[in-house]
XYZ file of C-alpha atoms in Angstrom:
317
model
C 0.089 0.438 0.171
C 2.833 2.801 1.111
C 4.548 1.656 -2.509
C 1.610 2.467 -4.050
C 0.786 5.550 -2.708
C 5.233 6.731 -2.992
C 4.191 5.325 -7.187
C 0.614 7.118 -7.266
C 1.678 10.930 -6.122
C 5.339 10.371 -8.421
C 2.723 10.226 -10.996
C 0.540 12.949 -10.469
C 2.846 15.674 -9.034
C 5.330 15.207 -11.606
C 2.156 16.159 -14.150
C 1.623 19.282 -11.699
C 5.017 20.101 -12.642
C 4.505 19.784 -16.269
C 3.582 23.780 -16.437
C 7.488 24.397 -15.093
C 8.747 21.856 -17.956
C 7.206 22.997 -20.975
C 8.034 26.632 -20.421
C 12.282 25.685 -20.455
C 11.561 24.150 -24.576
C 10.546 28.034 -25.570
C 11.255 29.238 -27.951
C 10.075 25.986 -29.709
C 6.147 26.371 -31.182
C 3.923 24.064 -29.577
C 4.113 21.928 -32.802
C 7.508 21.124 -32.724
C 7.214 20.604 -28.609
C 4.287 17.767 -29.993
C 6.699 15.844 -32.478
C 9.689 15.977 -30.458
C 7.269 14.171 -27.421
C 5.962 12.389 -30.204
C 9.064 10.664 -31.378
C 11.034 10.446 -28.315
C 8.195 8.629 -26.691
C 8.541 6.295 -28.896
C 12.570 5.231 -29.433
C 12.320 5.560 -25.527
C 9.411 2.957 -25.097
C 9.843 1.180 -28.052
C 13.416 -0.379 -26.301
C 11.333 -0.374 -23.108
C 10.104 -3.658 -25.633
C 12.858 -4.755 -26.557
C 13.565 -5.057 -23.472
C 10.604 -6.660 -22.208
C 10.256 -8.907 -25.037
C 7.013 -7.589 -25.660
C 7.486 -6.481 -29.781
C 5.412 -9.873 -30.314
C 2.551 -8.347 -29.258
C 2.177 -5.291 -31.832
C 3.105 -7.510 -34.851
C 0.544 -9.735 -34.208
C -2.432 -6.722 -33.444
C -6.042 -7.015 -35.599
C -6.989 -4.229 -37.761
C -9.568 -3.455 -35.602
C -6.639 -2.965 -32.349
C -5.138 -0.725 -34.582
C -8.111 1.471 -36.136
C -8.913 1.770 -31.679
C -4.641 2.866 -31.070
C -5.135 5.077 -33.797
C -7.925 6.470 -32.796
C -6.496 6.638 -28.904
C -3.222 8.231 -30.859
C -4.991 11.392 -32.228
C -6.470 12.210 -29.078
C -3.833 11.701 -26.714
C -1.691 13.929 -29.799
C -5.046 16.520 -29.429
C -4.373 16.918 -25.704
C -1.016 17.633 -25.606
C -0.910 20.168 -28.377
C -3.668 21.942 -26.607
C -2.000 22.050 -22.908
C 1.585 22.662 -24.303
C -0.259 25.675 -26.269
C -2.405 26.753 -22.919
C 0.440 26.165 -20.645
C 3.176 28.464 -22.803
C 0.887 30.859 -23.751
C -0.248 31.721 -19.739
C -3.090 29.321 -19.800
C -2.106 27.469 -17.389
C -4.917 28.490 -14.628
C -7.417 27.107 -17.963
C -5.784 24.239 -18.246
C -5.830 22.925 -14.327
C -9.827 23.240 -15.257
C -9.703 20.687 -17.568
C -8.411 18.508 -15.959
C -10.245 19.127 -12.874
C -13.558 18.863 -15.106
C -12.220 15.733 -16.418
C -13.714 13.487 -14.084
C -17.646 14.473 -14.997
C -16.571 14.761 -18.367
C -16.400 10.834 -18.140
C -20.074 10.554 -16.061
C -21.195 11.929 -19.084
C -19.605 10.304 -22.105
C -21.227 7.364 -19.820
C -24.659 8.476 -20.409
C -23.522 9.886 -24.048
C -21.536 6.858 -25.795
C -22.803 3.477 -23.549
C -26.067 5.212 -22.485
C -25.126 4.698 -18.979
C -27.846 5.606 -16.280
C -26.812 8.292 -14.192
C -27.929 8.200 -10.160
C -29.602 11.159 -8.833
C -25.859 12.928 -7.111
C -24.028 12.146 -10.435
C -26.701 13.907 -12.276
C -26.556 17.027 -9.559
C -21.883 16.828 -9.819
C -22.880 17.312 -14.056
C -25.586 20.393 -13.388
C -23.057 21.700 -11.091
C -20.086 21.902 -13.387
C -22.496 23.250 -16.362
C -23.022 26.430 -14.201
C -20.053 26.155 -13.346
C -18.764 26.853 -17.056
C -21.443 28.884 -17.403
C -20.136 31.472 -14.766
C -16.429 31.347 -16.485
C -17.300 31.495 -19.649
C -19.321 34.424 -18.727
C -15.922 36.409 -16.543
C -13.429 35.623 -19.844
C -16.104 37.143 -22.317
C -15.913 33.375 -24.359
C -16.635 29.348 -23.443
C -13.297 27.841 -22.035
C -12.428 25.625 -25.340
C -8.919 24.711 -24.147
C -10.192 24.156 -20.782
C -13.478 21.805 -22.442
C -10.643 19.951 -24.804
C -8.965 18.861 -22.365
C -11.265 17.518 -20.162
C -13.413 15.972 -23.642
C -9.644 14.952 -25.278
C -9.133 12.908 -22.164
C -12.036 11.895 -21.007
C -12.789 10.280 -24.779
C -9.376 8.183 -24.702
C -9.364 6.809 -21.606
C -12.522 5.852 -23.507
C -11.264 4.461 -26.136
C -8.556 3.196 -23.536
C -10.612 0.939 -22.228
C -11.091 -1.488 -24.939
C -7.306 -1.899 -26.457
C -6.665 -4.960 -25.601
C -3.120 -4.245 -24.899
C -0.767 -3.072 -21.638
C -0.209 0.336 -20.492
C 3.525 0.355 -21.794
C 2.410 -1.307 -25.533
C -0.956 1.089 -25.897
C 1.483 3.873 -25.762
C 4.584 2.608 -27.542
C 1.821 1.547 -30.634
C 0.032 4.838 -30.300
C 3.524 6.970 -30.540
C 4.255 4.316 -33.293
C 1.461 5.859 -35.454
C 1.894 9.098 -34.811
C 6.086 9.319 -35.444
C 6.000 9.808 -39.281
C 3.688 12.847 -39.264
C 5.654 13.503 -35.987
C 8.943 13.237 -38.223
C 7.669 14.582 -41.417
C 6.041 17.876 -38.980
C 10.203 18.122 -37.990
C 11.351 17.654 -41.355
C 9.614 20.090 -43.210
C 10.707 22.653 -39.882
C 13.688 22.354 -40.220
C 13.956 22.553 -44.166
C 11.312 25.597 -43.878
C 14.261 27.158 -41.181
C 11.683 27.688 -38.458
C 12.520 24.579 -36.114
C 14.855 25.565 -33.123
C 16.880 22.303 -32.909
C 19.682 23.135 -33.698
C 19.528 26.787 -33.449
C 19.531 26.799 -29.441
C 22.384 24.833 -28.451
C 22.891 21.643 -26.940
C 21.094 22.050 -23.570
C 17.859 22.735 -26.084
C 18.494 19.931 -27.834
C 18.906 18.166 -24.195
C 15.264 19.537 -23.238
C 13.788 18.912 -26.591
C 14.856 14.951 -26.084
C 13.996 14.961 -22.602
C 10.706 15.210 -23.587
C 10.655 11.463 -24.343
C 11.043 10.664 -20.566
C 9.571 13.320 -19.185
C 6.346 11.683 -20.508
C 7.258 8.007 -19.969
C 8.533 8.127 -15.723
C 4.828 9.268 -14.995
C 2.816 6.734 -16.131
C 5.360 4.336 -15.278
C 5.034 4.957 -11.714
C 1.034 5.200 -12.562
C 1.325 1.878 -14.101
C 3.046 0.267 -10.864
C 0.655 2.156 -8.162
C -2.530 1.199 -9.920
C -2.348 -2.733 -8.683
C -1.191 -1.227 -5.465
C -3.880 0.454 -4.498
C -8.011 1.155 -4.451
C -9.642 2.871 -6.597
C -10.469 5.292 -4.188
C -7.079 6.308 -3.305
C -6.225 6.719 -6.942
C -9.234 8.680 -7.318
C -8.345 11.162 -4.729
C -4.786 11.023 -5.898
C -5.543 12.580 -9.301
C -6.682 15.473 -7.971
C -3.124 16.398 -6.983
C -2.108 17.038 -10.940
C -5.112 19.889 -11.489
C -5.025 21.496 -8.148
C -0.469 21.654 -8.271
C -0.928 23.208 -11.379
C -3.910 25.683 -10.561
C -1.783 26.309 -7.863
C 1.362 26.769 -10.379
C -1.005 29.095 -12.664
C -2.114 31.895 -9.639
C 1.093 31.276 -7.068
C 4.126 31.229 -9.726
C 3.132 32.702 -13.430
C 0.149 35.683 -11.408
C -2.816 34.807 -14.119
C -5.371 37.014 -12.982
C -7.874 35.612 -10.723
C -10.880 37.649 -10.595
C -13.955 37.184 -8.058
C -16.111 35.805 -10.887
C -13.641 33.305 -11.452
C -13.084 31.869 -7.636
C -16.611 31.808 -8.111
C -16.196 29.108 -11.247
C -13.737 27.385 -9.629
C -15.860 27.104 -6.288
C -18.713 25.880 -8.180
C -16.410 23.394 -10.068
C -14.762 22.382 -6.852
C -18.534 21.970 -5.375
C -18.972 19.650 -8.423
C -16.174 17.129 -7.184
C -17.197 17.356 -3.796
C -20.460 16.058 -5.133
C -19.253 13.116 -7.799
C -16.696 12.140 -4.354
C -19.364 11.631 -1.913
C -21.347 9.561 -4.410
C -18.029 7.233 -5.730
C -17.463 6.882 -1.903
C -21.025 5.562 -1.087
C -21.134 3.222 -4.313
C -17.786 1.870 -3.049
C -18.882 0.974 0.911
C -21.983 -0.095 -0.865
C -20.214 -2.425 -2.857
C -18.014 -3.818 0.247
C -21.548 -3.998 1.905
C -22.684 -6.645 -0.789
C -20.352 -8.446 -0.772
C -20.046 -8.695 3.235
C -23.500 -9.766 2.990
C -22.562 -12.648 -0.298
C -19.948 -13.826 1.590
C -21.260 -14.398 4.823
C -24.182 -16.555 3.105
C -21.016 -18.758 1.940
C -20.057 -21.846 4.329
C -17.457 -21.058 5.969
C -14.205 -21.484 4.449
C -14.992 -20.765 1.565
C -15.907 -16.835 1.180
C -12.215 -16.107 0.791
C -11.950 -17.919 -2.549
C -15.511 -16.342 -4.185
C -14.370 -15.010 -7.446
C -10.912 -15.261 -6.317
C -7.863 -17.061 -8.025
C -5.968 -18.183 -5.260
C -2.501 -17.445 -6.831
C -0.630 -17.975 -3.464
C 0.456 -14.013 -3.607
C -0.240 -11.212 -1.151
C -2.947 -9.928 -2.660
C -1.470 -7.029 -0.884
C 1.456 -6.815 -3.048
């Protein structure tokens, strides 16, 4: 449990600190940074898969799975590109809002795509979130498109990832493999046009661009270690660390404007998240109670094995 919390904290805190990293890559444009992030992530993940000897899995994928991987790749590229643009153009707080909204968007996608029925508190949380978006739109004089683009692209990415029959390392490698030819072509065009920063800003700039791969992979690996070790309720709590840290960086470090109306909009979105979290906690307790009741109807010595394959391993490992 402790190991899972440490790795979970590492993942979400690194993601939360991204607003401190991407400005270091300027004067590279968001498009150039995105292309380097895609390409160097693929290079690193290709090495990881070679060490793990998992390339055979990708070679045997069906066309249907590759199409799912392609869609996931497009969605994560949109998410990464919008986020880099937001951070490097003074919209860190708006980017944080997108990730605060993400759990609620996932619930909304369940209704729109899977035709799921929402519980009363989930409906209330979504309505409250819509009110927050309206308040923020009125405050800014425009719809918070960056926040919505981040929330929906990542929400849809998570939805697609649920149906891709690959491990996290394999899926990320496949996604970056799909995007890499486009990324390399874009970087070549920049170089030919003389607008690339790769060879004009010194070795430190080159090192930072190459490090995009490491910065992308390390928190994903940490998350992959943490997820099986922690209850969903703990992971659900930890996920708010990322937008909270981003929000604090936007307000305290980058000194982005926070008029009273904007604070009100964030207060309302936080209220929606509290309602959502309360509902999730109640459902979690309900499931535990149901499992406990079912176990009490089973003869002694059998309940601990119901629905569980005994692997001889400590379930907390």
